[in-house]
CSV table of C-alpha atoms in Angstrom, one decimal:
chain,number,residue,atom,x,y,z
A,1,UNK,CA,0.0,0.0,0.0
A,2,UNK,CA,1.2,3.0,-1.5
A,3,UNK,CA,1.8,5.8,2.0
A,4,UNK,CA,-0.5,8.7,0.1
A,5,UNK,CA,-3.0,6.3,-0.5
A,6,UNK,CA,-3.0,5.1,2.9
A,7,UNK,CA,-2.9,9.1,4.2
A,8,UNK,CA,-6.2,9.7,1.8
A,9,UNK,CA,-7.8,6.7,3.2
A,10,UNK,CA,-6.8,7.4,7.3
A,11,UNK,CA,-7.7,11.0,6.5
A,12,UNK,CA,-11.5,10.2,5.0
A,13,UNK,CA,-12.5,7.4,6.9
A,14,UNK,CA,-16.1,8.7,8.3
A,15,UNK,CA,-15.7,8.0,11.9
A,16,UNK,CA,-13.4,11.5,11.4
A,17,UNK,CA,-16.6,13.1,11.0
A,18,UNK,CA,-18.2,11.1,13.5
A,19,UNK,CA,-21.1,8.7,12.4
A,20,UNK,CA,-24.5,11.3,12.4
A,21,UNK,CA,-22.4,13.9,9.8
A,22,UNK,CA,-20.9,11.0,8.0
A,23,UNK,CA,-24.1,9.5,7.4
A,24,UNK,CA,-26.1,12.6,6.4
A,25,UNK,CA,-23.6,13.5,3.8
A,26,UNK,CA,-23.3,9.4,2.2
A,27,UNK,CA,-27.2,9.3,2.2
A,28,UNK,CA,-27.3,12.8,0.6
A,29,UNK,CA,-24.5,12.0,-2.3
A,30,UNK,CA,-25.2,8.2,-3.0
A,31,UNK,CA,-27.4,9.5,-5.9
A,32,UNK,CA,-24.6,11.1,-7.1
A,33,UNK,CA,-21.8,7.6,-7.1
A,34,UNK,CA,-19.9,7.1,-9.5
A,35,UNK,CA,-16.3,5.5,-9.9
A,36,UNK,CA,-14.7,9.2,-9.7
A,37,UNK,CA,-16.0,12.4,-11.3
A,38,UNK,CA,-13.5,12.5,-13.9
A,39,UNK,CA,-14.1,16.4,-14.9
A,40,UNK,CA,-11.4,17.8,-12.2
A,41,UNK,CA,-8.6,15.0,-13.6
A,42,UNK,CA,-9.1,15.9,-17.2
A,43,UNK,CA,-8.8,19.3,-16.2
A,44,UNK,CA,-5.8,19.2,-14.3
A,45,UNK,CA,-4.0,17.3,-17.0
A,46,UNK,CA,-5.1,19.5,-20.0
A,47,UNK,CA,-3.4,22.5,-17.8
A,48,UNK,CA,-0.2,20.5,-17.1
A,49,UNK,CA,0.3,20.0,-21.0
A,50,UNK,CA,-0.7,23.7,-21.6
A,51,UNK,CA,2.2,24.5,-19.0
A,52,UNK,CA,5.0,22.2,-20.0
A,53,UNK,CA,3.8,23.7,-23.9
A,54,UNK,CA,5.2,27.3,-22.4
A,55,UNK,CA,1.9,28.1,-23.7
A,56,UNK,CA,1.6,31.7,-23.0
A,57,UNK,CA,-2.0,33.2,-22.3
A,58,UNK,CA,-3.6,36.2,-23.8
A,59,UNK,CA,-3.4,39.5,-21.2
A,60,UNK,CA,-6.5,39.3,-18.8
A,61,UNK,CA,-8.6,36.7,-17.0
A,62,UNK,CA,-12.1,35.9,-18.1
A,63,UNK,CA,-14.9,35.6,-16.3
A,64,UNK,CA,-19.0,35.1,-16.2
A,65,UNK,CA,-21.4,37.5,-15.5
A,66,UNK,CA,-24.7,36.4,-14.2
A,67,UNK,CA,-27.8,38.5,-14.3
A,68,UNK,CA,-30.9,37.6,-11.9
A,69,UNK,CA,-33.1,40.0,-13.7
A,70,UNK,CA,-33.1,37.3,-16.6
A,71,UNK,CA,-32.7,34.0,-15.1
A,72,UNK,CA,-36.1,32.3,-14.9
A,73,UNK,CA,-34.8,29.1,-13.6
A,74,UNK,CA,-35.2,26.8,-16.1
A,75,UNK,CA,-32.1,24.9,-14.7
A,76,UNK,CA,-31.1,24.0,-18.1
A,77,UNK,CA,-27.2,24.9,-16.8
A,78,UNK,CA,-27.6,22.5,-14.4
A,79,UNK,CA,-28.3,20.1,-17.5
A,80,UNK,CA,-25.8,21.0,-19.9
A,81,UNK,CA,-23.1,21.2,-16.7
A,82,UNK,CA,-23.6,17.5,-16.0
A,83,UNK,CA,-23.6,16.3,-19.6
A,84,UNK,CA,-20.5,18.2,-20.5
A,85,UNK,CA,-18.6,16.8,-17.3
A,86,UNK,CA,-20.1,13.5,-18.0
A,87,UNK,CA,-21.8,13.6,-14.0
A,88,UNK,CA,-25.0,11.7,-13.6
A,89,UNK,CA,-28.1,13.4,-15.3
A,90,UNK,CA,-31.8,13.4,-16.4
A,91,UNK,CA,-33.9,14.5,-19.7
A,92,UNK,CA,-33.3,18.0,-19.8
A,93,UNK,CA,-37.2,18.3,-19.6
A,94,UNK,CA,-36.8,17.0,-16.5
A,95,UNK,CA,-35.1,20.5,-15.4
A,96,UNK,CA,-37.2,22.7,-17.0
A,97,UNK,CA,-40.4,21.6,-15.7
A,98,UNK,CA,-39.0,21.8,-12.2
A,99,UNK,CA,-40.1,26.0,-11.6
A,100,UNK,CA,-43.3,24.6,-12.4
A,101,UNK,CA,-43.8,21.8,-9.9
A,102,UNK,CA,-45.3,22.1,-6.5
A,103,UNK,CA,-42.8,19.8,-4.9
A,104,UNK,CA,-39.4,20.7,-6.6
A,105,UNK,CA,-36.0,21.1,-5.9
A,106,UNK,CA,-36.5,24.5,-5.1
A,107,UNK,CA,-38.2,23.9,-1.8
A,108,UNK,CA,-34.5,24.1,-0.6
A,109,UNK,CA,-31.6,26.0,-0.9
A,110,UNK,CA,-29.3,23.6,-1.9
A,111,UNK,CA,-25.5,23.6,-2.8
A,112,UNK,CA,-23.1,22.2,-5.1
A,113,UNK,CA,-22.3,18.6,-5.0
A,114,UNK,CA,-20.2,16.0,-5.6
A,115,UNK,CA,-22.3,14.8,-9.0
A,116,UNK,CA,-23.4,18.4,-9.5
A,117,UNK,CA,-21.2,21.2,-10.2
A,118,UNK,CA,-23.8,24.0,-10.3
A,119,UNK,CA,-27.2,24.4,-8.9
A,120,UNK,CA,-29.9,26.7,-9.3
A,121,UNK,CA,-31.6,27.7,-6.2
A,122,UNK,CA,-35.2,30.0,-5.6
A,123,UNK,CA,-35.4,33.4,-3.5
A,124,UNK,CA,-38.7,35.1,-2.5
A,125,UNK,CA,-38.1,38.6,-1.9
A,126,UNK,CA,-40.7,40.9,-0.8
A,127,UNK,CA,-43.3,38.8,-3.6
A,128,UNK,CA,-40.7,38.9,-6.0
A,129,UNK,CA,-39.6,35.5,-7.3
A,130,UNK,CA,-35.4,35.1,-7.9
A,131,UNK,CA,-33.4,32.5,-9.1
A,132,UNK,CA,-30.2,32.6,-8.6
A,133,UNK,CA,-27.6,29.9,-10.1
A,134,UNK,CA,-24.3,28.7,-7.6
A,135,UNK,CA,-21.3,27.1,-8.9
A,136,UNK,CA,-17.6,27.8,-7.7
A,137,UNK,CA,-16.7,31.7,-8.1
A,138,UNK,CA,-13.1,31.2,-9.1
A,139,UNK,CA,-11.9,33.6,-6.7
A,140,UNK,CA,-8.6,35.6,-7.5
A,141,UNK,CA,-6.9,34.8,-4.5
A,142,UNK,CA,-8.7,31.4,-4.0
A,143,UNK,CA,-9.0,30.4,0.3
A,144,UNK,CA,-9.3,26.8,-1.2
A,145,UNK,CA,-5.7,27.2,-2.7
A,146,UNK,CA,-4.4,29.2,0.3
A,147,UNK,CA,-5.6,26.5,2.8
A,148,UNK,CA,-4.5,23.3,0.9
A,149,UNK,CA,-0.9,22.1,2.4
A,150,UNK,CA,-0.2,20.0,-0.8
A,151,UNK,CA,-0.8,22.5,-2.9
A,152,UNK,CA,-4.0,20.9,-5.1
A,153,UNK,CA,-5.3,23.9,-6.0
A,154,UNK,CA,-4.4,26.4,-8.6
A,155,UNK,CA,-5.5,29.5,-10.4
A,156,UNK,CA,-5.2,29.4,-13.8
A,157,UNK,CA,-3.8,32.6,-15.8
A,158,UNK,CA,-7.4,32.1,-17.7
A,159,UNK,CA,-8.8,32.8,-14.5
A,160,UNK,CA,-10.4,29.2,-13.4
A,161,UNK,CA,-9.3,28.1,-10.1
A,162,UNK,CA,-8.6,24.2,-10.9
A,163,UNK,CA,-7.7,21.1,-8.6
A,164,UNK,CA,-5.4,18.2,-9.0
A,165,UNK,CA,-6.9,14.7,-7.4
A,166,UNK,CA,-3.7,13.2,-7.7
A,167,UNK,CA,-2.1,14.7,-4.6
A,168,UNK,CA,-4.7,15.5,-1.9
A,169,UNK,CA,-5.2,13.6,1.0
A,170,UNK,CA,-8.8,14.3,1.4
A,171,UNK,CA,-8.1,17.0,4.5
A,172,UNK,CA,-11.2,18.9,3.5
A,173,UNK,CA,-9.6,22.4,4.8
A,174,UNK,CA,-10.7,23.8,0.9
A,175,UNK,CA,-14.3,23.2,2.2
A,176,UNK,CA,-13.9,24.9,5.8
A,177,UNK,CA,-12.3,27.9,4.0
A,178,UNK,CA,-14.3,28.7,1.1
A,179,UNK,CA,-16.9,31.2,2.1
A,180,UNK,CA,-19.3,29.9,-0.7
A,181,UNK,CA,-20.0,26.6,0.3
A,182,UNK,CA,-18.4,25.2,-2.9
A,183,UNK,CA,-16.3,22.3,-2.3
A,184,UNK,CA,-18.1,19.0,-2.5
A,185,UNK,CA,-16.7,15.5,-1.6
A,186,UNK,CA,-17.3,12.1,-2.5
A,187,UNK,CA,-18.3,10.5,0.6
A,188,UNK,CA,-19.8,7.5,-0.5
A,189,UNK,CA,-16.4,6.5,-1.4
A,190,UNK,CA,-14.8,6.0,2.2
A,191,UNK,CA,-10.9,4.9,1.2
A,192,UNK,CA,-10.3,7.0,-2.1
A,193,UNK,CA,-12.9,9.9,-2.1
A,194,UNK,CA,-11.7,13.4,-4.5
A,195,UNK,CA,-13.0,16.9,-3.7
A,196,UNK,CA,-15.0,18.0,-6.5
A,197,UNK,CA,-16.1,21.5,-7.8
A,198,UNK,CA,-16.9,23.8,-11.2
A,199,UNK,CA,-14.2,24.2,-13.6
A,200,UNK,CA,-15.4,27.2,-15.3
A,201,UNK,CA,-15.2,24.7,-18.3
A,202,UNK,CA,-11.2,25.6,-18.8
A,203,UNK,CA,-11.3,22.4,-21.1
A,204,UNK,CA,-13.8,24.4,-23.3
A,205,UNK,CA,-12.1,27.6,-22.6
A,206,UNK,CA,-8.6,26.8,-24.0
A,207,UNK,CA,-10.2,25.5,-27.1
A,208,UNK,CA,-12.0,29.0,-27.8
A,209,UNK,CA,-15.4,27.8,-26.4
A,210,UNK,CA,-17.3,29.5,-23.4
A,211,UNK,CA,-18.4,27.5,-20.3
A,212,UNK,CA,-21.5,24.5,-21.2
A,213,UNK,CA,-23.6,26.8,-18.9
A,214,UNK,CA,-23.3,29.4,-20.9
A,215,UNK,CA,-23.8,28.0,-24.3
A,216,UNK,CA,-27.1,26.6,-23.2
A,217,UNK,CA,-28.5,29.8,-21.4
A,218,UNK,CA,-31.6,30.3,-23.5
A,219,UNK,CA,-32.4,33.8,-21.5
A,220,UNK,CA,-28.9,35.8,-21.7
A,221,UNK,CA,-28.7,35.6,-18.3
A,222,UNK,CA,-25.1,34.2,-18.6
A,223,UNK,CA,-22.4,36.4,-20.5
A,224,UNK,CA,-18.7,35.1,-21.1
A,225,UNK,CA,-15.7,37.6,-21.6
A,226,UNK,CA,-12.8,39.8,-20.3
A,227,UNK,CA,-13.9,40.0,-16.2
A,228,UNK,CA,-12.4,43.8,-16.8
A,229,UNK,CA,-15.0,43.6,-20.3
A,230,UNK,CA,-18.0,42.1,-17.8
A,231,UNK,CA,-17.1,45.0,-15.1
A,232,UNK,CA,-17.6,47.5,-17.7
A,233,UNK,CA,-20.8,46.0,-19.0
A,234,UNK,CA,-22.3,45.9,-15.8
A,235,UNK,CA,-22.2,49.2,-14.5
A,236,UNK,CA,-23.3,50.4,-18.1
A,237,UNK,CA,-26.7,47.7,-17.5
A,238,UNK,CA,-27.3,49.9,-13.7
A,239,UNK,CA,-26.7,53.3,-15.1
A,240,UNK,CA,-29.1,52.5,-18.1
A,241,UNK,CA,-31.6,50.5,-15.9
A,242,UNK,CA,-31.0,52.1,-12.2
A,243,UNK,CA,-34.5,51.0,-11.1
A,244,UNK,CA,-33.8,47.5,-12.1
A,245,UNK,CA,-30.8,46.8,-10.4
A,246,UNK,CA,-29.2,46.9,-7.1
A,247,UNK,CA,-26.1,49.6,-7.4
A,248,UNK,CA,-23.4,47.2,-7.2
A,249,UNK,CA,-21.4,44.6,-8.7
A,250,UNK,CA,-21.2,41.2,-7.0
A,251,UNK,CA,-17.8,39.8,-7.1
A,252,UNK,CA,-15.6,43.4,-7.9
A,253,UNK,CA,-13.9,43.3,-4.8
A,254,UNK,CA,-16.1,41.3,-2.5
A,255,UNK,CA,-13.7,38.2,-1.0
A,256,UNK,CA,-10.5,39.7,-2.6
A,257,UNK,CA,-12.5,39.8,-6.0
A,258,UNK,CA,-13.8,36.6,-8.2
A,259,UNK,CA,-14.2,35.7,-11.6
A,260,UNK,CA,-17.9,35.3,-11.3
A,261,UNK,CA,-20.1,38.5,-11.2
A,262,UNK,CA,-23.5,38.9,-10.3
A,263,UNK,CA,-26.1,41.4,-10.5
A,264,UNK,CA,-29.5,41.3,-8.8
A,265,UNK,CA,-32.4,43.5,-8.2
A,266,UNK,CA,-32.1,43.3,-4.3
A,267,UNK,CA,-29.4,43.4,-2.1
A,268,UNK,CA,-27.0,40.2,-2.4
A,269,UNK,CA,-27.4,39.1,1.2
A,270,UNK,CA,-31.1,38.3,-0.1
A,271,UNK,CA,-30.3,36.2,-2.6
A,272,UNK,CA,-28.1,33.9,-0.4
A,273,UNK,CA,-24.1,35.3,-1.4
A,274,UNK,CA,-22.0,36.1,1.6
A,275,UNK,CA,-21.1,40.1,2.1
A,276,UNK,CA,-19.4,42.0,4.9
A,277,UNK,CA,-15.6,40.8,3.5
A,278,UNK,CA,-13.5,42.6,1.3
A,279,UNK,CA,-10.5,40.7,1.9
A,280,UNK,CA,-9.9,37.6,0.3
A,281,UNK,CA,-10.1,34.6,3.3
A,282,UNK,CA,-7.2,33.4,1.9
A,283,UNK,CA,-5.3,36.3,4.4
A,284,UNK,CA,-7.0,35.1,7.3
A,285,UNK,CA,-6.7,31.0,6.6
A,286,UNK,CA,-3.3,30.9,5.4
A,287,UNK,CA,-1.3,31.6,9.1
A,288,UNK,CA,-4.8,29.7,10.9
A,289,UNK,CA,-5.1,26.3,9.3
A,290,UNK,CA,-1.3,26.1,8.6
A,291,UNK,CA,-0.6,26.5,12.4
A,292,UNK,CA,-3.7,23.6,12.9
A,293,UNK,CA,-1.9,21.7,10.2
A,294,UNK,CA,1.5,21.6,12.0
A,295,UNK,CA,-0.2,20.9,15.6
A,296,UNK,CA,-1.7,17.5,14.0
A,297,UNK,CA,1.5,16.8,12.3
A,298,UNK,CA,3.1,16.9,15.6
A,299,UNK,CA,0.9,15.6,17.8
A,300,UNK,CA,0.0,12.5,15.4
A,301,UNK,CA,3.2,10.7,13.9
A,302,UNK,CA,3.2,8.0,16.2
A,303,UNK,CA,-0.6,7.3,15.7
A,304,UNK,CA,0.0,7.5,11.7
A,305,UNK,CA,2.6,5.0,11.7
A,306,UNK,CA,1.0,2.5,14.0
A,307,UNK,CA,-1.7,2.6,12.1
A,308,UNK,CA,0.2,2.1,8.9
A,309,UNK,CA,2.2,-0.8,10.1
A,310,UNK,CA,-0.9,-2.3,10.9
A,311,UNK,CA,-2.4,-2.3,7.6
A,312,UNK,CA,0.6,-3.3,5.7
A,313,UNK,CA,0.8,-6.5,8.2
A,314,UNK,CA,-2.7,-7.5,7.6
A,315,UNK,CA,-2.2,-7.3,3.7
A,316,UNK,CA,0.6,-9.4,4.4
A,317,UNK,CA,-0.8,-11.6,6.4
A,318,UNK,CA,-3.8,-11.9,3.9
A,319,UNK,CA,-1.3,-12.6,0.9
């Protein structure tokens, strides 16, 4: 037994989470099982052979605008996100018909997963009706990134924020330090789990091609560009239409500033994004969970290796 492999496994065995959480999460992704989601790999290897290429990337990072004047929540991102990245999906009819049902998914505010890069979730706002899609913001100075000890997060010059399976132990700091919830993890896999999350479709992106979402977003509520482009555009949309939006610009500085922007006709707090932080997290994780990182390095060695002799003697002993 390869020692990483035995670190992921010790490191994501649920009785870590203690058996209620564990449970909740396994019963909650099960739908979602499948031998990996392979989207984050392919990712990670397409920017290795961009990098060892010396490929060198136009001047700016892109980004996505989002508009929740115009979404209607027709969830067909949701669709065309899961068939792109190969995740388990339905009919697309399926998702359209959903705004329409009594009993649908947008009963609950729900969150990315580990079979679902992107959700679309429902707001009532003083009568008004809001749909607002979530998916990773690709922050500029990512907290997942900062908080990672073996580095399996990186920011791309394109401006996606990508992760590399092949080195993380399954630690889960990336989901205690992102402030959007984003992060998901395969817990119905118990010994080799991955963290899983958007990619802003950087496959799709280095080939001249804007994210699936996008492509499919029948009601321009999704625009793709320059995030400098998408600033500009923006604040042209509230001058024209100041009674239609909320005088500000989701994602221009808030959390150190993301590749995602969003606009909304009521304050962003009401729609379910996190505000009061201009800072990116990433200053205020970096010193914390590297100082939490070193006190379990210390205090568990002797607990590690016990633990790993023991396994290696039982696969002997099995041979």
């Amino acid at each position: 037994m390869k020692r990483r492999n035995f670190l992921k496994g010790f490191l994501s065995l649920p009785g870590l989470l203690g058996i209620d959480t564990a449970s909740k999460f396994i019963e909650e992704e099960r739908a979602f099982k499948t031998i990996h989601t392979q989207a984050n790999a392919k990712n990670w290897e397409i920017y290795l052979k961009r990098k060892e290429s010396k490929y060198e990337p136009k001047e700016g990072s892109y980004g996505v605008l989002f508009d929740a004047t115009k979404c209607i929540g027709c969830r067909r991102c949701e669709w065309a996100c899961n068939e792109w990245n190969k995740n388990p999906n339905q009919p697309i009819e399926n998702f359209e018909r959903s705004r329409f049902e009594i009993n649908s998914v947008f009963e609950k505010i729900r969150r990315p997963s580990a079979g679902a890069f992107t959700v679309v979730n429902r707001f009532d706002v003083d009568g008004k009706v809001i749909y607002v899609k979530k998916q990773c913001m690709h922050c500029l100075d990512p907290a997942c990134a900062s908080s990672c000890f073996v580095g399996a997060f990186t920011r791309t010059e394109e401006g996606a924020v990508i992760y590399n399976p092949t080195v993380c132990v399954g630690c889960r700091y990336c989901m205690v330090a992102c402030p959007f919830d984003i992060p998901a993890y395969e817990y119905y896999d118990p010994l080799t789990p991955q963290v899983t999350k958007c990619t802003m479709c950087f496959d799709r992106m280095v080939e001249g091609k804007v994210p699936a979402c996008v492509a499919v977003c029948s009601a321009d509520a999704l625009k793709f560009g320059k995030r400098e482009e998408l600033l500009k555009l923006a604040y042209k949309l509230i001058a024209d239409n100041p009674h239609r939006y909320y005088p500000k610009v989701y994602g221009e500085d808030d959390f150190g500033g993301t590749s995602w922007l969003y606009l909304s006709p009521v304050p962003f707090e009401k729609i379910g994004l996190p505000t009061g932080l201009k800072k990116s997290p990433a200053v205020y994780t970096r010193n914390y969970l590297f100082a939490v990182k070193v006190l379990e390095i210390l205090a568990s060695p002797v607990l590690v290796y016990l633990a790993y002799k023991a396994m290696s003697k039982k696969g002997k002993d099995e041979e």
